[in-house]
Amino acid sequence: MDKKTLFKAFKIAIDREYEARKFYSDLAEQVDDEKLKKLFRTFAAEESGHLEKLESLYSALKEK
């Protein structure tokens, strides 16, 4: 895979993680059940972790 394609793939993955985090955060705000709020906030936090890893890898690749 060439570098341009790899960067594009990372950009898509990063965008999807942002979307997923927003999706779960929005759900947490919309539900009344505290257990569901906690669950959706946990999912949003997991997406943030994925996002941090992807952004770190993307930055490392750009430096090469």
mmCIF file of C-alpha atoms in Angstrom:
data_model
loop_
_atom_site.group_PDB
_atom_site.id
_atom_site.type_symbol
_atom_site.label_atom_id
_atom_site.label_comp_id
_atom_site.label_asym_id
_atom_site.label_seq_id
_atom_site.Cartn_x
_atom_site.Cartn_y
_atom_site.Cartn_z
ATOM 1 C CA MET A 1 0.000 0.000 0.000
ATOM 2 C CA ASP A 2 1.437 3.369 -0.924
ATOM 3 C CA LYS A 3 1.792 6.134 1.649
ATOM 4 C CA LYS A 4 -0.995 8.280 0.185
ATOM 5 C CA THR A 5 -3.486 5.400 0.400
ATOM 6 C CA LEU A 6 -2.359 4.588 3.932
ATOM 7 C CA PHE A 7 -2.858 8.207 5.041
ATOM 8 C CA LYS A 8 -6.292 8.222 3.438
ATOM 9 C CA ALA A 9 -7.226 5.011 5.285
ATOM 10 C CA PHE A 10 -6.082 6.507 8.593
ATOM 11 C CA LYS A 11 -8.056 9.688 7.917
ATOM 12 C CA ILE A 12 -11.199 7.647 7.256
ATOM 13 C CA ALA A 13 -10.665 5.593 10.422
ATOM 14 C CA ILE A 14 -10.098 8.748 12.485
ATOM 15 C CA ASP A 15 -13.256 10.337 11.090
ATOM 16 C CA ARG A 16 -15.261 7.205 11.929
ATOM 17 C CA GLU A 17 -13.972 7.228 15.512
ATOM 18 C CA TYR A 18 -15.050 10.873 15.898
ATOM 19 C CA GLU A 19 -18.486 9.944 14.555
ATOM 20 C CA ALA A 20 -18.781 6.937 16.866
ATOM 21 C CA ARG A 21 -17.743 8.969 19.909
ATOM 22 C CA LYS A 22 -20.321 11.647 19.088
ATOM 23 C CA PHE A 23 -22.975 8.986 18.475
ATOM 24 C CA TYR A 24 -22.469 7.408 21.908
ATOM 25 C CA SER A 25 -22.152 10.773 23.659
ATOM 26 C CA ASP A 26 -25.398 11.929 22.087
ATOM 27 C CA LEU A 27 -27.149 8.729 23.134
ATOM 28 C CA ALA A 28 -25.920 9.192 26.697
ATOM 29 C CA GLU A 29 -27.507 12.636 26.739
ATOM 30 C CA GLN A 30 -30.807 11.414 25.301
ATOM 31 C CA VAL A 31 -31.584 8.468 27.568
ATOM 32 C CA ASP A 32 -33.026 8.788 31.053
ATOM 33 C CA ASP A 33 -31.894 5.423 32.381
ATOM 34 C CA GLU A 34 -28.696 5.920 34.397
ATOM 35 C CA LYS A 35 -27.331 2.473 33.521
ATOM 36 C CA LEU A 36 -27.697 3.228 29.820
ATOM 37 C CA LYS A 37 -26.137 6.672 30.291
ATOM 38 C CA LYS A 38 -23.144 5.049 31.956
ATOM 39 C CA LEU A 39 -22.894 2.395 29.238
ATOM 40 C CA PHE A 40 -22.989 4.936 26.407
ATOM 41 C CA ARG A 41 -20.452 7.142 28.181
ATOM 42 C CA THR A 42 -18.192 4.113 28.529
ATOM 43 C CA PHE A 43 -18.545 3.397 24.816
ATOM 44 C CA ALA A 44 -17.745 7.046 24.022
ATOM 45 C CA ALA A 45 -14.636 6.857 26.204
ATOM 46 C CA GLU A 46 -13.524 3.699 24.406
ATOM 47 C CA GLU A 47 -13.926 5.477 21.079
ATOM 48 C CA SER A 48 -11.783 8.314 22.442
ATOM 49 C CA GLY A 49 -9.093 5.772 23.246
ATOM 50 C CA HIS A 50 -9.229 4.386 19.723
ATOM 51 C CA LEU A 51 -9.070 7.919 18.371
ATOM 52 C CA GLU A 52 -5.978 8.777 20.412
ATOM 53 C CA LYS A 53 -4.188 5.654 19.193
ATOM 54 C CA LEU A 54 -5.064 6.287 15.561
ATOM 55 C CA GLU A 55 -4.016 9.934 15.744
ATOM 56 C CA SER A 56 -0.732 8.941 17.368
ATOM 57 C CA LEU A 57 -0.027 6.358 14.676
ATOM 58 C CA TYR A 58 -1.003 8.827 11.959
ATOM 59 C CA SER A 59 1.394 11.428 13.361
ATOM 60 C CA ALA A 60 4.192 8.876 13.608
ATOM 61 C CA LEU A 61 3.681 7.886 9.971
ATOM 62 C CA LYS A 62 3.767 11.513 8.863
ATOM 63 C CA GLU A 63 7.155 11.947 10.553
ATOM 64 C CA LYS A 64 8.727 9.103 8.553
#
